[in-house]
Short mmCIF file of C-alpha atoms and ligand atoms in Angstrom, two decimals:
data_model
loop_
_atom_site.label_atom_id
_atom_site.label_comp_id
_atom_site.label_asym_id
_atom_site.label_seq_id
_atom_site.Cartn_x
_atom_site.Cartn_y
_atom_site.Cartn_z
CA MET A 1 10.66 -4.95 1.73
CA THR A 2 6.94 -5.95 1.25
CA THR A 3 6.08 -8.46 -1.32
CA SER A 4 2.40 -8.68 -2.68
CA LEU A 5 1.16 -11.51 -5.06
CA VAL A 6 -1.85 -10.36 -7.00
CA THR A 7 -3.41 -12.98 -9.48
CA GLY A 8 -5.44 -11.33 -12.49
CA ALA A 9 -3.44 -8.35 -12.05
CA THR A 10 -3.77 -7.02 -15.56
CA ALA A 11 -7.19 -5.78 -15.54
CA GLY A 12 -10.22 -4.19 -13.03
CA LEU A 13 -9.74 -5.04 -9.63
CA GLY A 14 -6.36 -6.80 -9.80
CA ALA A 15 -4.89 -3.92 -11.45
CA ALA A 16 -6.29 -1.47 -9.18
CA PHE A 17 -4.81 -3.79 -6.16
CA ALA A 18 -1.51 -3.88 -7.89
CA ARG A 19 -1.33 -0.18 -7.79
CA ARG A 20 -2.50 0.60 -4.67
CA LEU A 21 -0.15 -2.10 -3.11
CA ALA A 22 2.83 -0.80 -5.37
CA ALA A 23 2.09 2.54 -3.79
CA GLY A 24 2.35 1.18 -0.30
CA GLY A 25 -1.51 1.29 0.16
CA GLY A 26 -3.30 -1.04 2.95
CA ALA A 27 -1.89 -2.59 5.67
CA ALA A 28 1.56 -2.91 4.10
CA ARG A 29 4.70 -1.79 5.81
CA PRO A 30 6.49 1.38 4.96
CA GLY A 31 9.59 1.05 2.97
CA ARG A 32 10.00 -0.57 -0.59
CA HIS A 33 7.34 -2.49 -2.16
CA SER A 34 7.54 -5.39 -4.64
CA LEU A 35 5.13 -7.18 -6.52
CA VAL A 36 4.53 -10.37 -8.15
CA LEU A 37 1.87 -10.13 -11.08
CA VAL A 38 -0.11 -13.17 -12.33
CA ALA A 39 -2.26 -13.53 -15.28
CA ARG A 40 -2.35 -15.48 -18.50
CA ASP A 41 -1.06 -12.80 -21.06
CA ALA A 42 2.42 -12.30 -20.63
CA ALA A 43 2.62 -9.39 -23.07
CA ARG A 44 0.09 -7.44 -20.98
CA LEU A 45 1.60 -8.56 -17.55
CA GLU A 46 5.15 -7.05 -19.16
CA ARG A 47 3.03 -3.61 -19.89
CA VAL A 48 1.58 -3.23 -16.56
CA ALA A 49 4.95 -4.21 -14.78
CA ARG A 50 6.55 -1.34 -16.63
CA GLU A 51 4.07 1.31 -15.80
CA LEU A 52 4.11 0.15 -11.90
CA ARG A 53 7.96 0.21 -11.95
CA GLU A 54 7.74 3.75 -13.52
CA GLU A 55 5.10 4.92 -11.54
CA TYR A 56 5.80 3.72 -8.05
CA GLY A 57 9.61 2.75 -8.42
CA ALA A 58 8.24 -0.72 -7.35
CA GLU A 59 10.20 -3.94 -7.98
CA VAL A 60 7.89 -6.01 -10.23
CA GLU A 61 8.10 -9.55 -11.18
CA VAL A 62 5.72 -11.13 -13.94
CA LEU A 63 4.21 -14.73 -13.51
CA PRO A 64 2.38 -15.97 -16.75
CA ALA A 65 0.10 -18.38 -15.38
CA ASP A 66 -3.33 -20.01 -16.29
CA LEU A 67 -4.84 -20.69 -12.72
CA ALA A 68 -7.43 -23.06 -14.45
CA THR A 69 -4.80 -25.35 -15.32
CA GLU A 70 -2.52 -27.80 -12.93
CA LYS A 71 0.67 -26.45 -14.45
CA GLY A 72 -0.47 -22.78 -13.65
CA ILE A 73 -1.51 -23.18 -10.14
CA ALA A 74 1.62 -25.47 -9.49
CA ALA A 75 4.06 -22.81 -10.97
CA VAL A 76 2.39 -20.13 -8.57
CA GLU A 77 2.26 -22.41 -5.60
CA ALA A 78 6.14 -22.68 -6.02
CA ARG A 79 6.74 -19.15 -6.02
CA LEU A 80 4.85 -18.68 -2.92
CA ARG A 81 6.77 -21.58 -1.09
CA ASP A 82 9.95 -19.75 -2.17
CA ARG A 83 11.33 -18.94 1.64
CA GLY A 84 14.09 -17.36 -0.21
CA ARG A 85 11.81 -14.38 -1.64
CA PRO A 86 8.71 -14.45 0.89
CA VAL A 87 5.59 -13.19 0.03
CA ASP A 88 3.67 -10.90 2.60
CA VAL A 89 0.36 -10.25 0.62
CA LEU A 90 -1.70 -12.66 -1.42
CA VAL A 91 -4.67 -11.52 -3.47
CA ASN A 92 -6.50 -14.28 -4.98
CA ASN A 93 -8.53 -12.05 -7.54
CA ALA A 94 -8.40 -13.77 -10.72
CA GLY A 95 -11.99 -14.71 -12.19
CA PHE A 96 -14.36 -14.76 -14.82
CA GLY A 97 -18.35 -15.19 -15.33
CA ASN A 98 -20.15 -17.66 -17.62
CA ARG A 99 -22.46 -15.98 -20.24
CA GLY A 100 -25.97 -17.38 -19.86
CA GLY A 101 -27.87 -19.46 -17.12
CA PHE A 102 -26.67 -22.70 -15.77
CA LEU A 103 -28.44 -24.89 -18.58
CA ASP A 104 -26.68 -22.65 -21.20
CA VAL A 105 -23.08 -22.99 -20.16
CA PRO A 106 -20.80 -26.27 -21.10
CA VAL A 107 -20.00 -28.06 -18.05
CA ALA A 108 -16.41 -27.66 -19.13
CA ASP A 109 -16.75 -24.17 -18.51
CA GLU A 110 -18.31 -24.66 -15.14
CA VAL A 111 -15.41 -26.81 -14.20
CA ARG A 112 -12.98 -24.16 -15.35
CA MET A 113 -14.78 -21.68 -13.36
CA LEU A 114 -14.74 -23.91 -10.12
CA THR A 115 -10.74 -24.64 -10.85
CA LEU A 116 -9.78 -21.08 -11.08
CA HIS A 117 -12.53 -19.68 -8.10
CA CYS A 118 -12.12 -22.57 -5.71
CA GLU A 119 -9.17 -24.89 -6.25
CA ALA A 120 -6.59 -22.13 -7.14
CA VAL A 121 -7.89 -20.08 -4.22
CA LEU A 122 -7.56 -23.09 -1.73
CA ARG A 123 -3.97 -24.35 -3.33
CA LEU A 124 -2.50 -20.84 -3.07
CA THR A 125 -3.80 -19.84 0.08
CA THR A 126 -2.18 -23.10 1.83
CA ALA A 127 1.21 -22.43 -0.04
CA ALA A 128 1.24 -18.87 1.02
CA LEU A 129 0.45 -20.02 4.51
CA ASP A 130 3.17 -22.18 4.84
CA VAL A 131 5.49 -19.09 4.65
CA MET A 132 3.45 -16.49 6.37
CA ARG A 133 2.79 -18.62 9.30
CA GLU A 134 6.54 -19.31 9.94
CA ARG A 135 7.32 -15.68 9.69
CA ARG A 136 4.06 -15.01 12.03
CA ARG A 137 3.13 -12.17 9.02
CA GLY A 138 1.13 -11.36 6.19
CA TYR A 139 -2.45 -10.95 5.16
CA VAL A 140 -4.67 -12.90 2.07
CA VAL A 141 -7.56 -11.09 0.35
CA ASN A 142 -9.79 -13.23 -1.44
CA VAL A 143 -12.03 -11.97 -4.02
CA ALA A 144 -15.84 -13.19 -3.89
CA SER A 145 -18.50 -11.36 -5.06
CA VAL A 146 -22.10 -10.00 -3.67
CA ALA A 147 -23.41 -12.91 -5.68
CA ALA A 148 -22.30 -15.04 -3.02
CA PHE A 149 -25.12 -14.27 -0.79
CA MET A 150 -27.43 -14.95 -3.73
CA PRO A 151 -28.70 -18.20 -5.74
CA ARG A 152 -27.32 -17.82 -9.01
CA GLY A 153 -25.96 -20.76 -10.50
CA THR A 154 -22.32 -21.87 -10.41
CA TYR A 155 -20.64 -18.47 -10.20
CA SER A 156 -22.89 -17.50 -7.12
CA ALA A 157 -21.78 -20.94 -5.47
CA SER A 158 -18.22 -20.70 -6.30
CA LYS A 159 -18.20 -17.34 -4.62
CA ALA A 160 -20.25 -18.79 -1.48
CA TRP A 161 -17.39 -21.18 -1.13
CA VAL A 162 -14.65 -18.51 -1.18
CA VAL A 163 -16.80 -16.48 1.63
CA ARG A 164 -17.07 -19.35 3.79
CA PHE A 165 -13.39 -20.74 3.09
CA THR A 166 -12.17 -17.29 4.24
CA GLU A 167 -14.46 -17.14 7.18
CA GLY A 168 -13.16 -20.47 8.60
CA ILE A 169 -9.62 -19.80 7.86
CA ALA A 170 -9.82 -16.53 9.51
CA GLN A 171 -11.00 -17.80 12.64
CA GLU A 172 -8.88 -20.98 12.81
CA LEU A 173 -5.96 -18.86 12.34
CA ARG A 174 -6.61 -16.28 14.70
CA GLY A 175 -3.51 -15.09 16.69
CA SER A 176 -1.06 -16.81 14.22
CA GLY A 177 -0.09 -13.29 12.84
CA VAL A 178 -1.93 -13.99 9.57
CA ARG A 179 -5.21 -12.24 8.46
CA PHE A 180 -7.85 -12.90 6.18
CA THR A 181 -10.20 -10.50 4.29
CA VAL A 182 -12.89 -11.84 1.71
CA LEU A 183 -13.94 -9.06 -0.65
CA CYS A 184 -17.53 -9.07 -1.77
CA PRO A 185 -18.10 -6.31 -4.24
CA GLY A 186 -21.23 -5.53 -6.39
CA PHE A 187 -21.09 -4.31 -9.89
CA VAL A 188 -17.69 -2.94 -10.56
CA ARG A 189 -16.92 -1.34 -13.98
CA THR A 190 -13.75 -3.43 -15.11
CA GLU A 191 -13.62 -5.84 -18.23
CA PHE A 192 -15.48 -8.56 -16.58
CA HIS A 193 -18.88 -8.51 -18.06
CA ALA A 194 -17.48 -7.55 -21.69
CA ARG A 195 -15.35 -10.48 -21.57
CA ALA A 196 -18.35 -13.06 -20.57
CA GLY A 197 -20.46 -11.19 -23.26
CA MET A 198 -22.85 -10.48 -20.80
CA ASP A 199 -25.16 -7.01 -21.45
CA ALA A 200 -25.02 -5.07 -18.31
CA SER A 201 -25.70 -1.83 -20.08
CA ARG A 202 -29.40 -1.13 -18.88
CA LEU A 203 -27.88 -1.38 -15.32
CA PRO A 204 -28.57 1.83 -13.51
CA SER A 205 -25.48 4.21 -13.06
CA PHE A 206 -25.87 3.86 -9.07
CA ALA A 207 -25.48 0.09 -9.43
CA TRP A 208 -21.47 0.45 -10.75
CA LEU A 209 -18.74 0.88 -8.19
CA ASP A 210 -15.52 2.22 -9.13
CA ALA A 211 -12.48 -0.43 -9.03
CA GLU A 212 -10.04 1.88 -7.32
CA ARG A 213 -12.64 3.05 -4.58
CA VAL A 214 -13.49 -0.71 -4.27
CA VAL A 215 -9.93 -1.73 -3.54
CA ASP A 216 -9.34 1.26 -1.10
CA ALA A 217 -12.36 -0.16 1.05
CA ALA A 218 -11.14 -3.63 0.85
CA LEU A 219 -7.33 -2.24 2.15
CA ARG A 220 -9.25 -0.32 4.70
CA ASP A 221 -10.94 -3.19 5.94
CA VAL A 222 -7.94 -5.49 5.91
CA ALA A 223 -6.24 -2.65 8.12
CA VAL A 224 -8.85 -2.97 10.76
CA GLY A 225 -9.00 -6.73 10.65
CA ARG A 226 -12.52 -7.09 9.43
CA THR A 227 -12.79 -10.51 7.76
CA VAL A 228 -15.84 -9.92 5.10
CA SER A 229 -15.55 -6.69 3.22
CA VAL A 230 -18.57 -5.23 1.53
CA PRO A 231 -17.87 -1.80 -0.10
CA SER A 232 -20.66 0.78 -0.16
CA LEU A 233 -23.73 1.37 1.76
CA ARG A 234 -25.93 0.11 -1.02
CA TYR A 235 -24.25 -3.35 -1.16
CA LYS A 236 -23.96 -3.72 2.33
CA ALA A 237 -27.97 -3.25 2.41
CA ALA A 238 -28.29 -5.67 -0.50
CA VAL A 239 -26.11 -8.17 1.31
CA ALA A 240 -28.23 -7.76 4.57
CA LEU A 241 -31.11 -8.19 2.89
CA ALA A 242 -29.78 -11.31 0.70
CA ARG A 243 -28.95 -13.11 3.60
CA HIS A 244 -32.72 -12.92 4.93
CA VAL A 245 -34.58 -13.58 1.76
CA PRO A 246 -35.80 -17.13 1.01
CA PRO A 247 -34.52 -18.55 -2.61
CA SER A 248 -37.81 -18.93 -3.95
CA LEU A 249 -38.84 -15.01 -3.24
CA TYR A 250 -35.05 -14.14 -4.47
CA GLY A 251 -35.99 -15.98 -7.90
CA ARG A 252 -39.31 -13.66 -8.39
CA VAL A 253 -37.53 -10.64 -7.33
CA SER A 254 -34.36 -11.43 -9.57
CA SER A 255 -36.26 -12.46 -12.81
CA ARG A 256 -37.67 -8.78 -12.54
CA ALA A 257 -34.43 -7.13 -12.33
CA GLY A 258 -33.40 -9.37 -14.93
CA ARG A 259 -34.90 -7.30 -17.19
CA ARG A 260 -32.36 -4.69 -16.62
CA TYR A 261 -29.17 -7.05 -16.28
CA ASP A 262 -29.22 -9.95 -18.43
CA PRO A 263 -26.19 -12.58 -17.98
CA ARG A 264 -27.34 -14.27 -21.10
CA GLY A 265 -25.69 -11.13 -23.10
N1 NAP B 1 -16.61 -6.77 -12.17
C1 NAP B 1 -17.61 -7.04 -10.89
O1 NAP B 1 -18.75 -6.57 -11.45
C2 NAP B 1 -17.37 -8.04 -10.24
C3 NAP B 1 -18.10 -8.10 -9.13
C4 NAP B 1 -18.01 -8.94 -8.05
C5 NAP B 1 -16.91 -9.54 -8.12
N2 NAP B 1 -15.98 -9.76 -8.99
C6 NAP B 1 -14.85 -10.43 -8.94
O2 NAP B 1 -13.52 -9.79 -9.11
C7 NAP B 1 -12.45 -10.46 -9.39
C8 NAP B 1 -11.81 -9.67 -10.76
O3 NAP B 1 -12.64 -9.29 -11.61
P1 NAP B 1 -12.34 -8.19 -12.72
O4 NAP B 1 -14.17 -7.52 -12.73
O5 NAP B 1 -11.35 -7.15 -12.43
O6 NAP B 1 -12.44 -8.98 -14.00
P2 NAP B 1 -11.72 -8.43 -15.29
O7 NAP B 1 -11.59 -7.01 -15.57
O8 NAP B 1 -12.05 -9.17 -16.29
O9 NAP B 1 -10.14 -9.12 -15.12
C9 NAP B 1 -9.82 -10.29 -14.87
C10 NAP B 1 -8.15 -10.61 -14.46
O10 NAP B 1 -8.19 -11.95 -14.14
C11 NAP B 1 -7.05 -12.53 -15.19
N3 NAP B 1 -7.49 -14.00 -15.39
C12 NAP B 1 -8.73 -14.51 -15.85
N4 NAP B 1 -8.63 -15.66 -16.06
C13 NAP B 1 -7.55 -16.12 -15.83
C14 NAP B 1 -6.78 -17.73 -15.53
N5 NAP B 1 -7.35 -18.36 -15.67
N6 NAP B 1 -5.76 -17.49 -14.84
C15 NAP B 1 -5.22 -16.20 -14.49
N7 NAP B 1 -5.57 -15.12 -14.67
C16 NAP B 1 -6.69 -15.08 -15.13
C17 NAP B 1 -7.41 -11.65 -16.41
O11 NAP B 1 -6.10 -11.72 -17.17
P3 NAP B 1 -5.79 -12.64 -18.52
O12 NAP B 1 -6.88 -13.01 -19.37
O13 NAP B 1 -4.40 -12.33 -19.07
O14 NAP B 1 -5.49 -14.20 -17.80
C18 NAP B 1 -7.57 -10.22 -15.64
O15 NAP B 1 -6.23 -9.85 -15.36
C19 NAP B 1 -13.37 -11.78 -10.27
O16 NAP B 1 -12.87 -12.78 -9.21
C20 NAP B 1 -14.74 -11.53 -10.27
O17 NAP B 1 -15.27 -12.70 -9.95
C21 NAP B 1 -16.25 -8.78 -10.09
#
């Protein structure tokens, strides 16, 4: 039995991870699959769980938790440390965007983002590792963004932390039997932009990625042991370029692109 815990499993990329892992995708072992689904909306979690049981015959447990709170993080940590029901795969995916530039966003919302994108990822990875290292098996996928390579406020900074954190532990834990991949997608059609009240309607269609394809690419990268996963050639090229563009030049280019994509809604 392979057990996967996915945060933010009710929509977008998290729901796509849950479906693929329930079907035995990625580096999951052959045999039966069980899932632990985490998000805030308990009724929606139950609906997704029912669909996965019916469609894939997977065993599915739901764990409603707000990962931007101490109580929510502690509840998921406790599940990950439960040696009687060990978790083999952790997908730290839950995340959100704030509408507007740095000065438009209340600092409490920025702190909530840092708690979800950084503190929760740090604590859940640490909890999962306690058990994975003892069993010398498992893998962790942390979902960052191509924004990690661009200077765009707290969102980019939080995702840059996710990239560096994952790269660091991947090196430190080489040979431990536990693998790490950080997924850095570009724009993906999910609920993300609508939830944040961002207007992404003028983005060209080639900018958009499909959630299922992004997850397939990520799981292929997990299978070959790649630490940084950037799905699609166009975003691989964008990341390669962004790594070499000075922040001042990036500011000029992105303000032109901002006419097409306005995080202020
Ligand atoms: N879509 C994109 O263009 C894009 C691009 C690059 C990176 N990403 C990253 O991909 C990840 C998934 O985003 P998505 O696009 O799939 O977003 P989405 O469609 O809005 O789904 C977000 C999921 O996270 C859950 N969630 C949000 N806040 C939470 C909290 N405080 N505690 C627990 N669960 C929470 C939501 O469920 P509840 O509301 O019920 O909690 C939902 O299941 C995020 O980390 C995002 O930053 C997205």
